[in-house]
Amino acid sequence: MDSAASTIRQFLIEAQRRIGCHAVGFTSPSRDDFHFHCRSDDAREVEEMLRGIADTFLAQIRETNSPVIRNRVRYENGGPMIGRFLVAPVFGSSGELAGAVMMYRLATEDSFEQGDLKKGAQLSRQLARLLSLPADPVTGLIARAGIEKLVDWRLKALGERANSSVLYGDIDRLHVVNDMFGFEAGDRAIAVVANALAAALASEDAVLSRLSGDRFTIFLPDCPLPRAQKIATRLREAVQARSLVVGDDSIPLSICFGAAVLTIGERSFDHSLAGAEVACKAAKERGRNRVEVYEVSDTSIIRRREDISIVGRLRSALEEGRYQIFGQPIASLLTRDSVHRYEMLLRIIDEKGRLVLPGSFMSSAARYQLMPQIDRYVIADVFKHLRGASARPGFRPLHVSINLSGPTLGDDAFLDWVQLQMDEHGVTGECLTFELTETSAVNNMEHAQLLMSTLGARGCRFALDDFGTGLSSLTHLKNLQFSSLKIDGSFIRDLLHNERSQALVGAIAQLAGAMGMETIAEYVETPEICMRLIELEVQYGQGYAIGKPRPLNSILAPAAGLLHAS
């Protein structure tokens, strides 16, 4: 079902409700386009009758260019009356006649009056506006902007107590199709799913739209949530029955749906759509090819709703440039050298101008695969600052540590991208350390080895972050060329009072020394911890006892004071 057909169908359903008539039809001047809506047993006979007299009505409204009422229509002079008609022209954007809406009442029903004539004119203008709404180029369905206007129009006619429903659908693992066969095959998969959904909704009062990518939404007017759940299940089964054929391969398709209620006066369409999206995310995590209903009492649903809200605000902040890079010093515990090493830390700036720390958004960003985008924003921003600062008089070279997430390591395009960034900004490898966690390095071993060998040849260094929290450090440590081990803060916080932590930290320092690597202790919060780390032969520290994070701009300023380890 294309965008125009879906819009006309929705219009006819609503026009019948608003005018109060037996049937409604739409015809175009070329007669290539005929749509009809009637819920009575005589629907087939009425449709044939409307098709038969459509040309006559088109000729009449061409003469008047305005709606007409014909309350005593007969097939022939002296014959029996076949019914009453209100016919309204629909004009295109350039003023041409695009079609006519025919509203039909039985001969035994009330005549159309002047008030109906005014309603008919309003409805025809509304249909013209609805038909001008954008369509999705891949599926032909109503686009996001269109469905919002169409839903708003339908909701205005529903009673305050009517419970409608919203479905949110997301195709399962479409990225696999894109990766294996290309984006053209991915678009074909989206079109196959769209056709399956449209066919399964043919007998329903429903508005189907493609939101973007692999996501769809369906508005079900005056449809309680239990029935919406059954419809979603039928839609899921319809998609599962289809497959995508690429050459000799037949790729199975499936989709997850989330359902949420839309009660007029209590929720907006956007609010209900957000709830349905949260339920869909839950369906994804609970096994895919499922239907879940948004329930405010479901704790996992609540967490996902919070995640979606956080991720939405995070995306907006990144796209609008509302973020700032801070640097926290990494200093020698054994000498009084000036600090010139800093770990780069991201801070988001909220809508009120307040800084938001990573603890508030990083876990949500990781769950919703936003980390590669964050890593690239940080790298690009840091490189831009380094290039700008290098041209200032008195600039002292700075060594920066930048964290890389597991998904970034697994991104085939990242290595070429970061090298291009280095070349474009004139950043040398000697001033860069990339920090990888043990889990991300082990889970992406081949990518990590390639990254380290390629960037290592350009002078970059690598630090193993959060060392000691994984289970496979010793097995894989020899296969990865790390220059530093960052001892996880969980061993440092209670270092003064926990003998086991002291033993582990000492053993890590000895292991690192034997392998030619330096050790960096995280969360060094007090001078007493500094002294104990020195006794355990840990070489570097990072934490509030060394220095608090500061904006990168102030660190790079020539007049910025230099910190010293104490």
Coordinates of N, CA and C in Angstrom, one line a residue, residues 159-314:
G159 N -13.6 10.1 20.4 CA -14.0 10.5 21.7 C -12.9 10.6 22.7
E160 N -13.1 11.4 23.7 CA -12.1 11.5 24.8 C -11.7 10.2 25.4
R161 N -12.7 9.3 25.5 CA -12.4 8.0 26.2 C -11.9 6.9 25.3
A162 N -11.8 7.2 24.0 CA -11.4 6.2 23.1 C -9.9 5.8 23.3
N163 N -9.6 4.5 23.4 CA -8.3 4.1 23.5 C -7.7 3.6 22.2
S164 N -6.8 4.3 21.6 CA -6.1 3.9 20.4 C -4.8 3.2 20.9
S165 N -4.1 2.7 19.9 CA -2.8 2.0 20.2 C -1.8 2.4 19.1
V166 N -0.5 2.3 19.5 CA 0.6 2.6 18.6 C 1.5 1.4 18.7
L167 N 2.0 0.9 17.5 CA 2.9 -0.2 17.4 C 4.3 0.4 16.9
Y168 N 5.3 -0.1 17.4 CA 6.7 0.3 16.9 C 7.4 -1.0 16.5
G169 N 7.8 -1.1 15.2 CA 8.4 -2.3 14.7 C 9.9 -2.1 14.3
D170 N 10.7 -3.0 14.5 CA 12.2 -2.9 14.2 C 12.6 -4.2 13.6
I171 N 13.1 -4.2 12.3 CA 13.5 -5.4 11.6 C 14.7 -6.0 12.4
D172 N 14.7 -7.3 12.6 CA 15.8 -8.0 13.3 C 17.0 -8.1 12.4
R173 N 18.2 -7.7 12.9 CA 19.5 -8.0 12.3 C 19.6 -7.5 10.8
L174 N 19.0 -6.4 10.5 CA 19.1 -5.8 9.2 C 20.6 -5.5 8.9
H175 N 21.3 -5.2 9.9 CA 22.8 -4.8 9.7 C 23.5 -6.0 9.1
V176 N 23.1 -7.2 9.4 CA 23.8 -8.4 8.8 C 23.6 -8.4 7.3
V177 N 22.4 -8.1 6.9 CA 22.1 -8.1 5.4 C 22.9 -7.0 4.8
N178 N 23.0 -5.8 5.4 CA 23.8 -4.7 4.9 C 25.3 -5.1 4.8
D179 N 25.8 -5.8 5.8 CA 27.2 -6.1 5.9 C 27.5 -7.2 4.8
M180 N 26.6 -8.2 4.6 CA 26.9 -9.3 3.8 C 26.7 -9.0 2.3
F181 N 25.6 -8.2 2.0 CA 25.1 -8.1 0.7 C 25.0 -6.6 0.2
G182 N 25.3 -5.7 1.1 CA 25.3 -4.3 0.7 C 23.9 -3.6 1.0
F183 N 24.0 -2.2 1.0 CA 22.8 -1.5 1.4 C 21.6 -1.6 0.4
E184 N 21.9 -1.9 -0.9 CA 20.8 -2.1 -1.8 C 20.0 -3.3 -1.4
A185 N 20.6 -4.4 -1.0 CA 19.9 -5.5 -0.5 C 19.2 -5.2 0.8
G186 N 19.8 -4.3 1.6 CA 19.1 -3.9 2.9 C 17.8 -3.1 2.5
D187 N 17.9 -2.2 1.5 CA 16.7 -1.5 1.1 C 15.6 -2.5 0.6
R188 N 16.0 -3.5 -0.1 CA 15.1 -4.5 -0.6 C 14.4 -5.2 0.5
A189 N 15.2 -5.5 1.5 CA 14.6 -6.2 2.7 C 13.6 -5.3 3.4
I190 N 13.9 -4.0 3.5 CA 12.9 -3.1 4.1 C 11.6 -3.0 3.3
A191 N 11.8 -3.0 1.9 CA 10.6 -3.0 1.1 C 9.8 -4.3 1.2
V192 N 10.4 -5.4 1.3 CA 9.7 -6.7 1.5 C 8.9 -6.7 2.8
V193 N 9.5 -6.2 3.9 CA 8.8 -6.1 5.1 C 7.6 -5.2 5.0
A194 N 7.9 -4.0 4.4 CA 6.8 -3.0 4.2 C 5.6 -3.6 3.5
N195 N 5.9 -4.4 2.4 CA 4.8 -5.0 1.7 C 4.1 -6.1 2.5
A196 N 4.8 -6.8 3.3 CA 4.2 -7.8 4.2 C 3.3 -7.1 5.2
L197 N 3.7 -6.1 5.8 CA 2.9 -5.3 6.8 C 1.7 -4.7 6.2
A198 N 1.8 -4.1 5.0 CA 0.7 -3.5 4.3 C -0.4 -4.6 4.0
A199 N 0.1 -5.7 3.5 CA -0.9 -6.8 3.1 C -1.6 -7.3 4.3
A200 N -0.9 -7.4 5.5 CA -1.5 -8.0 6.7 C -2.5 -6.9 7.3
L201 N -2.3 -5.7 7.0 CA -3.2 -4.6 7.5 C -4.3 -4.2 6.6
A202 N -4.4 -4.9 5.5 CA -5.4 -4.5 4.4 C -6.8 -4.4 5.0
S203 N -7.2 -5.2 5.9 CA -8.5 -5.2 6.4 C -8.7 -4.4 7.7
E204 N -7.6 -3.8 8.1 CA -7.6 -3.1 9.4 C -7.7 -1.6 9.2
D205 N -8.3 -0.9 10.1 CA -8.2 0.6 10.2 C -6.9 0.9 10.8
A206 N -5.9 1.2 10.0 CA -4.5 1.3 10.5 C -3.7 2.3 9.6
V207 N -2.8 3.0 10.2 CA -1.9 3.9 9.5 C -0.5 3.4 9.6
L208 N 0.1 2.9 8.5 CA 1.4 2.3 8.5 C 2.4 3.3 8.0
S209 N 3.5 3.5 8.7 CA 4.5 4.5 8.2 C 5.9 3.9 8.5
R210 N 6.9 4.2 7.6 CA 8.3 3.9 7.9 C 8.9 5.2 8.6
L211 N 9.4 5.0 9.8 CA 10.0 6.1 10.5 C 11.4 6.5 9.9
S212 N 12.3 5.5 9.8 CA 13.6 5.7 9.2 C 14.3 4.3 9.4
G213 N 15.3 4.1 8.5 CA 16.1 2.9 8.6 C 15.2 1.6 8.6
D214 N 15.4 0.8 9.6 CA 14.6 -0.5 9.7 C 13.4 -0.4 10.6
R215 N 12.9 0.8 10.9 CA 11.9 1.0 11.9 C 10.6 1.5 11.2
F216 N 9.5 0.9 11.7 CA 8.1 1.2 11.3 C 7.3 1.6 12.5
T217 N 6.2 2.3 12.2 CA 5.2 2.5 13.2 C 3.8 2.3 12.6
I218 N 2.9 1.9 13.4 CA 1.5 1.7 13.0 C 0.6 2.3 14.0
F219 N -0.3 3.2 13.6 CA -1.3 3.8 14.4 C -2.6 3.0 14.2
L220 N -3.2 2.6 15.3 CA -4.5 1.8 15.3 C -5.5 2.6 16.0
P221 N -6.4 3.4 15.2 CA -7.4 4.2 15.9 C -8.5 3.4 16.6
D222 N -8.9 3.8 17.7 CA -10.0 3.2 18.5 C -9.7 1.7 18.6
C223 N -8.5 1.4 19.0 CA -8.1 -0.1 19.1 C -7.5 -0.3 20.5
P224 N -8.2 -1.0 21.4 CA -7.6 -1.3 22.7 C -6.3 -2.1 22.6
L225 N -5.5 -2.0 23.7 CA -4.2 -2.6 23.6 C -4.2 -4.1 23.5
P226 N -5.1 -4.8 24.1 CA -5.1 -6.3 23.9 C -5.3 -6.7 22.4
R227 N -6.2 -5.9 21.7 CA -6.4 -6.2 20.3 C -5.1 -5.8 19.5
A228 N -4.5 -4.7 19.9 CA -3.3 -4.2 19.2 C -2.2 -5.3 19.3
Q229 N -2.1 -5.9 20.5 CA -1.1 -6.9 20.6 C -1.3 -8.1 19.7
K230 N -2.6 -8.5 19.5 CA -2.9 -9.6 18.6 C -2.6 -9.2 17.1
I231 N -2.9 -7.9 16.8 CA -2.5 -7.4 15.4 C -1.0 -7.5 15.2
A232 N -0.3 -7.0 16.3 CA 1.2 -7.1 16.2 C 1.7 -8.5 16.0
T233 N 1.1 -9.4 16.7 CA 1.5 -10.8 16.5 C 1.3 -11.3 15.1
R234 N 0.1 -10.9 14.5 CA -0.2 -11.3 13.2 C 0.8 -10.7 12.2
L235 N 1.2 -9.4 12.5 CA 2.2 -8.8 11.6 C 3.5 -9.4 11.7
R236 N 3.9 -9.8 12.9 CA 5.2 -10.5 13.1 C 5.2 -11.8 12.3
E237 N 4.1 -12.5 12.3 CA 4.0 -13.8 11.6 C 4.1 -13.6 10.1
A238 N 3.4 -12.5 9.6 CA 3.4 -12.2 8.2 C 4.8 -11.9 7.7
V239 N 5.6 -11.1 8.5 CA 7.0 -10.9 8.1 C 7.8 -12.1 8.1
Q240 N 7.6 -13.0 9.2 CA 8.4 -14.2 9.3 C 8.1 -15.1 8.1
A241 N 7.0 -15.0 7.5 CA 6.6 -15.9 6.3 C 7.3 -15.4 5.1
R242 N 7.9 -14.2 5.1 CA 8.6 -13.7 3.9 C 10.1 -14.0 4.0
S243 N 10.8 -13.8 2.9 CA 12.3 -13.9 2.9 C 12.8 -13.0 1.8
L244 N 14.1 -12.7 1.9 CA 14.8 -11.9 0.9 C 15.7 -12.8 0.1
V245 N 15.5 -12.7 -1.2 CA 16.2 -13.5 -2.1 C 17.3 -12.7 -2.7
V246 N 18.6 -13.1 -2.5 CA 19.8 -12.4 -3.1 C 20.6 -13.4 -3.8
G247 N 20.5 -13.4 -5.1 CA 21.2 -14.5 -5.9 C 20.7 -15.8 -5.5
D248 N 21.5 -16.7 -5.1 CA 21.1 -18.1 -4.7 C 20.8 -18.2 -3.2
D249 N 20.9 -17.1 -2.5 CA 20.6 -17.1 -1.1 C 19.2 -16.6 -0.8
S250 N 18.5 -17.3 0.2 CA 17.2 -16.9 0.7 C 17.4 -16.5 2.1
I251 N 17.3 -15.3 2.5 CA 17.5 -14.8 3.8 C 16.2 -14.6 4.6
P252 N 16.1 -15.4 5.7 CA 14.9 -15.2 6.5 C 14.8 -13.8 7.1
L253 N 13.5 -13.4 7.3 CA 13.3 -12.1 7.9 C 12.4 -12.2 9.1
S254 N 12.6 -11.3 10.1 CA 11.8 -11.3 11.2 C 11.8 -9.9 11.8
I255 N 10.8 -9.6 12.7 CA 10.7 -8.2 13.2 C 10.2 -8.3 14.6
C256 N 10.6 -7.3 15.4 CA 10.1 -7.2 16.8 C 9.1 -6.0 16.8
F257 N 8.1 -6.2 17.7 CA 7.1 -5.1 17.8 C 7.0 -4.8 19.3
G258 N 6.8 -3.5 19.6 CA 6.4 -3.0 20.9 C 5.0 -2.3 20.7
A259 N 4.2 -2.4 21.7 CA 2.8 -1.9 21.6 C 2.6 -1.0 22.9
A260 N 1.9 0.2 22.6 CA 1.6 1.1 23.7 C 0.2 1.7 23.5
V261 N -0.5 2.0 24.6 CA -1.8 2.6 24.5 C -1.7 4.1 24.2
L262 N -2.7 4.7 23.5 CA -2.7 6.1 23.2 C -4.1 6.6 23.7
T263 N -4.2 7.1 24.8 CA -5.5 7.6 25.4 C -5.5 9.1 25.2
I264 N -6.5 9.6 24.5 CA -6.7 11.0 24.2 C -6.8 11.8 25.5
G265 N -6.0 12.9 25.6 CA -6.0 13.7 26.8 C -5.0 13.3 27.8
E266 N -4.5 12.1 27.7 CA -3.4 11.6 28.6 C -2.1 11.5 28.0
R267 N -2.1 11.1 26.7 CA -0.8 10.9 26.0 C -0.8 11.5 24.6
S268 N 0.3 11.9 24.1 CA 0.4 12.4 22.7 C 0.9 11.2 21.9
F269 N 0.8 11.3 20.6 CA 1.3 10.3 19.7 C 2.8 10.0 20.0
D270 N 3.6 11.1 20.1 CA 5.0 10.9 20.3 C 5.3 10.2 21.6
H271 N 4.5 10.5 22.7 CA 4.7 9.9 24.0 C 4.4 8.4 23.9
S272 N 3.3 8.0 23.2 CA 3.0 6.6 23.1 C 4.0 5.9 22.2
L273 N 4.5 6.6 21.1 CA 5.5 6.0 20.2 C 6.7 5.7 21.0
A274 N 7.1 6.6 21.9 CA 8.3 6.4 22.7 C 8.1 5.1 23.6
G275 N 6.9 5.0 24.2 CA 6.7 3.8 25.0 C 6.7 2.5 24.2
A276 N 6.1 2.6 23.0 CA 6.2 1.4 22.1 C 7.6 1.1 21.7
E277 N 8.4 2.1 21.5 CA 9.8 1.8 21.1 C 10.6 1.1 22.3
V278 N 10.3 1.6 23.5 CA 10.9 1.0 24.7 C 10.5 -0.5 24.7
A279 N 9.3 -0.8 24.5 CA 8.8 -2.2 24.5 C 9.5 -3.0 23.4
C280 N 9.7 -2.4 22.3 CA 10.3 -3.1 21.1 C 11.8 -3.4 21.5
K281 N 12.5 -2.5 22.1 CA 13.8 -2.7 22.6 C 13.9 -3.9 23.6
A282 N 12.9 -4.0 24.4 CA 12.8 -5.1 25.3 C 12.6 -6.4 24.6
A283 N 11.8 -6.4 23.5 CA 11.6 -7.6 22.7 C 12.9 -8.0 22.1
K284 N 13.7 -7.0 21.6 CA 15.0 -7.4 21.0 C 15.9 -8.1 22.0
E285 N 15.9 -7.6 23.2 CA 16.8 -8.1 24.2 C 16.3 -9.5 24.8
R286 N 15.0 -9.7 24.6 CA 14.4 -10.9 25.2 C 14.3 -12.1 24.1
G287 N 15.0 -11.9 23.0 CA 15.1 -13.0 22.1 C 14.8 -12.7 20.6
R288 N 14.3 -11.5 20.3 CA 14.0 -11.1 18.9 C 12.8 -11.9 18.4
N289 N 12.2 -11.4 17.3 CA 11.0 -12.0 16.7 C 9.9 -12.1 17.7
R290 N 9.7 -11.1 18.5 CA 8.7 -11.1 19.6 C 7.9 -9.8 19.6
V291 N 6.8 -9.9 20.4 CA 6.0 -8.7 20.6 C 6.0 -8.5 22.1
E292 N 6.2 -7.2 22.5 CA 6.1 -6.8 23.9 C 5.2 -5.6 24.1
V293 N 4.6 -5.6 25.2 CA 3.6 -4.5 25.5 C 4.3 -3.5 26.5
Y294 N 4.1 -2.2 26.3 CA 4.7 -1.3 27.3 C 3.9 -1.3 28.6
E295 N 4.6 -1.6 29.7 CA 3.9 -1.6 31.0 C 4.8 -0.8 31.9
V296 N 4.2 0.2 32.5 CA 5.0 1.1 33.4 C 5.5 0.4 34.6
S297 N 5.0 -0.7 35.0 CA 5.5 -1.4 36.2 C 6.6 -2.4 35.9
D298 N 7.0 -2.6 34.6 CA 8.0 -3.5 34.2 C 9.4 -2.8 34.4
T299 N 10.2 -3.3 35.4 CA 11.4 -2.5 35.7 C 12.4 -2.5 34.5
S300 N 12.5 -3.6 33.8 CA 13.4 -3.5 32.6 C 12.9 -2.6 31.5
I301 N 11.5 -2.5 31.4 CA 11.0 -1.5 30.5 C 11.3 -0.1 30.9
I302 N 11.2 0.1 32.3 CA 11.5 1.5 32.8 C 12.9 1.8 32.5
R303 N 13.8 0.9 32.7 CA 15.2 1.2 32.4 C 15.5 1.5 31.0
R304 N 14.8 0.8 30.1 CA 15.0 1.0 28.7 C 14.4 2.4 28.3
R305 N 13.3 2.7 28.9 CA 12.7 4.1 28.6 C 13.7 5.2 29.0
E306 N 14.3 5.0 30.2 CA 15.3 5.9 30.7 C 16.5 6.0 29.7
D307 N 16.9 4.8 29.3 CA 18.1 4.7 28.3 C 17.8 5.5 27.1
I308 N 16.6 5.3 26.5 CA 16.2 5.9 25.3 C 16.2 7.4 25.4
S309 N 15.7 7.9 26.6 CA 15.7 9.3 26.9 C 17.1 9.9 27.0
I310 N 17.9 9.1 27.7 CA 19.3 9.6 27.8 C 20.0 9.6 26.5
V311 N 19.9 8.5 25.7 CA 20.6 8.4 24.4 C 20.1 9.5 23.5
G312 N 18.8 9.8 23.5 CA 18.3 10.9 22.7 C 18.9 12.2 23.0
R313 N 19.0 12.5 24.3 CA 19.6 13.8 24.7 C 21.1 13.8 24.4
L314 N 21.8 12.6 24.5 CA 23.2 12.5 24.2 C 23.4 12.8 22.7

